[in-house]
XYZ file of C-alpha atoms in Angstrom:
252
model
C 111.963 8.214 75.412
C 110.059 10.601 73.180
C 106.658 9.447 71.930
C 105.631 12.435 69.827
C 107.676 13.419 66.804
C 106.590 16.943 65.943
C 107.328 20.541 66.792
C 104.729 20.296 69.565
C 106.976 17.866 71.405
C 108.149 19.750 74.490
C 110.762 17.253 75.632
C 113.901 16.403 73.661
C 116.488 13.864 74.789
C 120.007 14.835 73.646
C 122.740 12.226 73.658
C 126.211 13.423 74.650
C 129.328 11.649 73.437
C 131.053 11.427 76.821
C 132.782 13.492 78.075
C 131.594 15.754 75.320
C 133.613 18.266 73.363
C 134.392 21.712 74.713
C 133.073 24.277 73.805
C 130.260 22.541 71.848
C 128.719 20.235 74.440
C 130.470 18.901 77.525
C 129.960 18.020 81.186
C 130.964 20.867 83.467
C 132.399 19.013 86.438
C 132.579 22.167 88.560
C 128.871 22.896 88.257
C 127.864 19.255 87.748
C 125.814 19.919 84.618
C 126.094 19.939 80.827
C 127.230 23.153 79.189
C 128.387 24.542 75.883
C 127.130 25.955 72.593
C 124.443 23.308 72.270
C 123.065 23.955 75.765
C 123.041 27.726 75.188
C 121.151 27.222 71.918
C 118.448 25.058 73.467
C 118.096 27.389 76.468
C 116.951 30.024 74.007
C 114.382 27.673 72.523
C 113.203 26.795 76.069
C 112.767 30.503 76.816
C 110.584 30.732 73.702
C 108.369 27.984 75.114
C 109.374 25.472 72.428
C 111.405 22.612 73.935
C 112.589 21.239 77.230
C 115.805 19.210 77.025
C 117.335 16.282 78.833
C 120.964 15.252 78.336
C 122.103 11.630 78.648
C 125.638 10.275 78.701
C 126.686 8.138 75.755
C 129.417 7.716 73.105
C 129.577 8.123 69.344
C 128.507 4.586 68.415
C 125.919 4.282 71.158
C 124.385 7.665 70.370
C 123.521 6.459 66.889
C 121.923 3.362 68.317
C 120.053 5.440 70.880
C 118.436 7.403 68.071
C 117.583 4.248 66.074
C 115.925 2.703 69.120
C 114.147 5.872 70.244
C 116.081 6.231 73.526
C 117.340 9.625 72.406
C 116.108 12.259 69.943
C 119.142 14.287 68.905
C 122.910 14.309 69.027
C 125.743 16.373 67.593
C 127.878 14.823 64.873
C 129.239 14.985 61.382
C 127.462 12.902 58.745
C 130.623 10.920 57.904
C 130.840 9.679 61.511
C 127.566 7.739 61.254
C 127.376 4.095 60.226
C 123.820 4.502 58.885
C 123.562 8.192 57.905
C 120.728 7.437 55.472
C 118.431 6.645 58.408
C 118.536 10.169 59.795
C 117.818 13.785 58.936
C 120.199 16.637 59.749
C 119.833 20.249 60.820
C 121.575 23.097 59.035
C 125.348 23.150 59.909
C 125.982 24.510 63.401
C 129.738 25.037 63.376
C 132.903 23.824 61.689
C 134.959 21.361 63.692
C 138.739 21.471 63.208
C 141.056 18.557 63.838
C 144.832 18.935 63.933
C 147.915 16.855 64.545
C 150.017 17.666 67.589
C 153.718 17.081 68.110
C 156.343 17.606 70.809
C 158.622 19.209 68.269
C 157.957 22.039 65.769
C 156.345 21.289 62.432
C 158.001 22.352 59.158
C 155.997 25.047 57.392
C 155.724 22.667 54.426
C 154.313 19.871 56.599
C 151.620 17.809 54.939
C 149.818 14.688 56.202
C 150.105 13.186 52.734
C 153.859 12.939 53.283
C 153.566 10.987 56.498
C 154.943 7.462 56.384
C 155.295 4.818 59.089
C 154.161 7.209 61.770
C 152.149 6.322 64.862
C 149.132 8.541 65.568
C 147.456 8.657 68.995
C 143.734 8.406 68.364
C 140.465 7.873 70.204
C 139.082 4.375 69.654
C 136.026 4.282 67.346
C 136.544 7.902 66.264
C 136.668 8.605 62.535
C 139.372 11.085 61.481
C 138.134 12.332 58.119
C 141.408 13.808 56.907
C 143.451 10.753 57.851
C 141.051 7.974 56.799
C 142.782 7.181 53.493
C 146.272 7.181 55.065
C 145.117 4.780 57.762
C 143.483 2.504 55.179
C 146.590 2.477 53.012
C 148.673 1.725 56.094
C 150.910 4.766 55.540
C 150.261 5.651 59.175
C 149.009 3.557 62.081
C 146.493 4.338 64.793
C 147.365 3.907 68.448
C 143.911 3.866 70.068
C 143.038 5.066 73.536
C 139.773 4.769 75.419
C 139.481 8.519 76.088
C 141.209 11.801 75.282
C 143.045 12.075 78.575
C 144.668 8.664 77.952
C 145.520 9.811 74.444
C 147.316 12.876 75.782
C 149.261 10.834 78.317
C 150.306 8.288 75.663
C 151.395 11.228 73.480
C 153.393 12.806 76.315
C 155.113 9.478 77.040
C 156.222 8.982 73.443
C 153.850 6.137 72.570
C 153.117 7.849 69.255
C 154.697 10.363 66.880
C 151.637 12.614 66.685
C 148.252 13.002 68.283
C 145.040 13.816 66.422
C 142.545 15.992 68.296
C 140.031 18.842 68.054
C 141.873 22.113 68.672
C 139.678 23.196 71.580
C 140.082 19.888 73.410
C 143.823 19.885 72.874
C 144.119 23.419 74.334
C 142.017 22.457 77.352
C 143.891 19.238 78.081
C 147.423 20.547 77.645
C 146.767 23.588 79.842
C 146.627 21.251 82.838
C 149.510 20.899 85.259
C 149.928 17.256 84.285
C 151.515 18.449 81.049
C 153.413 21.496 82.264
C 156.774 19.889 81.462
C 156.179 19.668 77.695
C 155.670 22.100 74.829
C 152.972 21.123 72.366
C 152.981 22.145 68.698
C 150.028 22.193 66.324
C 150.209 21.264 62.614
C 150.197 24.319 60.299
C 146.937 23.146 58.706
C 144.041 21.107 60.092
C 143.784 17.476 58.995
C 140.086 18.148 58.455
C 137.451 20.871 58.782
C 133.997 19.318 58.986
C 130.552 20.656 59.730
C 128.694 19.560 62.827
C 124.923 19.006 62.670
C 122.080 17.986 64.923
C 121.278 14.380 63.906
C 117.614 13.462 64.191
C 115.299 10.646 63.136
C 113.185 11.182 59.964
C 110.037 11.683 62.114
C 111.477 14.938 63.389
C 110.870 17.005 60.247
C 108.826 19.647 62.143
C 111.382 19.804 64.945
C 114.175 20.179 62.336
C 112.269 23.061 60.762
C 112.081 24.926 64.087
C 115.719 24.181 64.950
C 116.926 25.392 61.510
C 114.980 28.633 61.856
C 116.481 29.376 65.256
C 119.978 28.246 64.221
C 119.929 30.847 61.481
C 119.244 33.584 64.017
C 121.645 32.125 66.592
C 124.565 32.189 64.149
C 123.863 35.391 62.276
C 123.179 37.454 65.379
C 126.626 36.686 66.801
C 125.143 34.721 69.721
C 126.910 31.526 68.613
C 130.330 33.232 68.643
C 129.567 34.784 72.041
C 128.615 31.376 73.373
C 131.837 29.771 72.139
C 133.962 32.525 73.700
C 132.187 32.021 77.043
C 133.122 28.343 77.184
C 136.671 28.342 75.873
C 139.396 30.717 74.845
C 140.608 30.531 71.256
C 143.247 27.804 71.040
C 146.725 29.212 70.799
C 149.723 27.027 69.924
C 152.520 26.248 70.568
C 151.307 25.713 74.080
C 153.568 25.591 77.094
C 151.888 25.579 80.498
C 154.054 26.961 83.353
C 154.692 24.495 86.157
C 153.478 25.811 89.474
C 155.909 25.677 92.384
C 154.402 24.701 95.665
C 155.446 27.076 98.431
C 155.939 25.620 101.888
C 154.300 28.054 104.327
C 156.388 26.633 107.183
C 159.992 26.369 105.998
């Protein structure tokens, strides 16, 4: 827990909405550590002698509570995803986050989410889907919640829903796996939402926010942010069809 709330604070606890979101902030299972745009950004601040960072596993709802209780200092989110956004301060926008619908059949070029009726959408429980909120509330479409994104994708593959809502980077990463090599996945012509992501902080962190904003400006305008994104994920390209690998028997 952080006890000092100023730019002199050398230790920041960053809450990660498990398993994170590639390429922003995620757990790299191969190297057994957190990676992504956020990590690369704070590495630069560490090299400047400003902050050390610690990453803790959490989820969207718990991360907000962690900040309120002082168990964590920062996490990455959109303002609309918070239950008590008025209790926090926010950095400058870091990046735009795009959510799309995915289907097992091609979308019409005129496709619009406003025309959807009586459709089932595979969603992540407790996630807020900004571009679909009104349609869910009006019961034009219905959520089919899953506990994690892998389960969402499996439900989608098995026909449990008509569409799946997901960040384009995560969708590309998941459907490139061999588990889904027998399907072709299509992306909606337009995103359901494009929202800014921010570092969420408690009000005591005004000096920390000032430092972060200053370095974010350089990080983005220098091209380092784009370079970081490219190093963690290729640009999503749909429709996506992953070739099925054939196992060769070395001893026929």
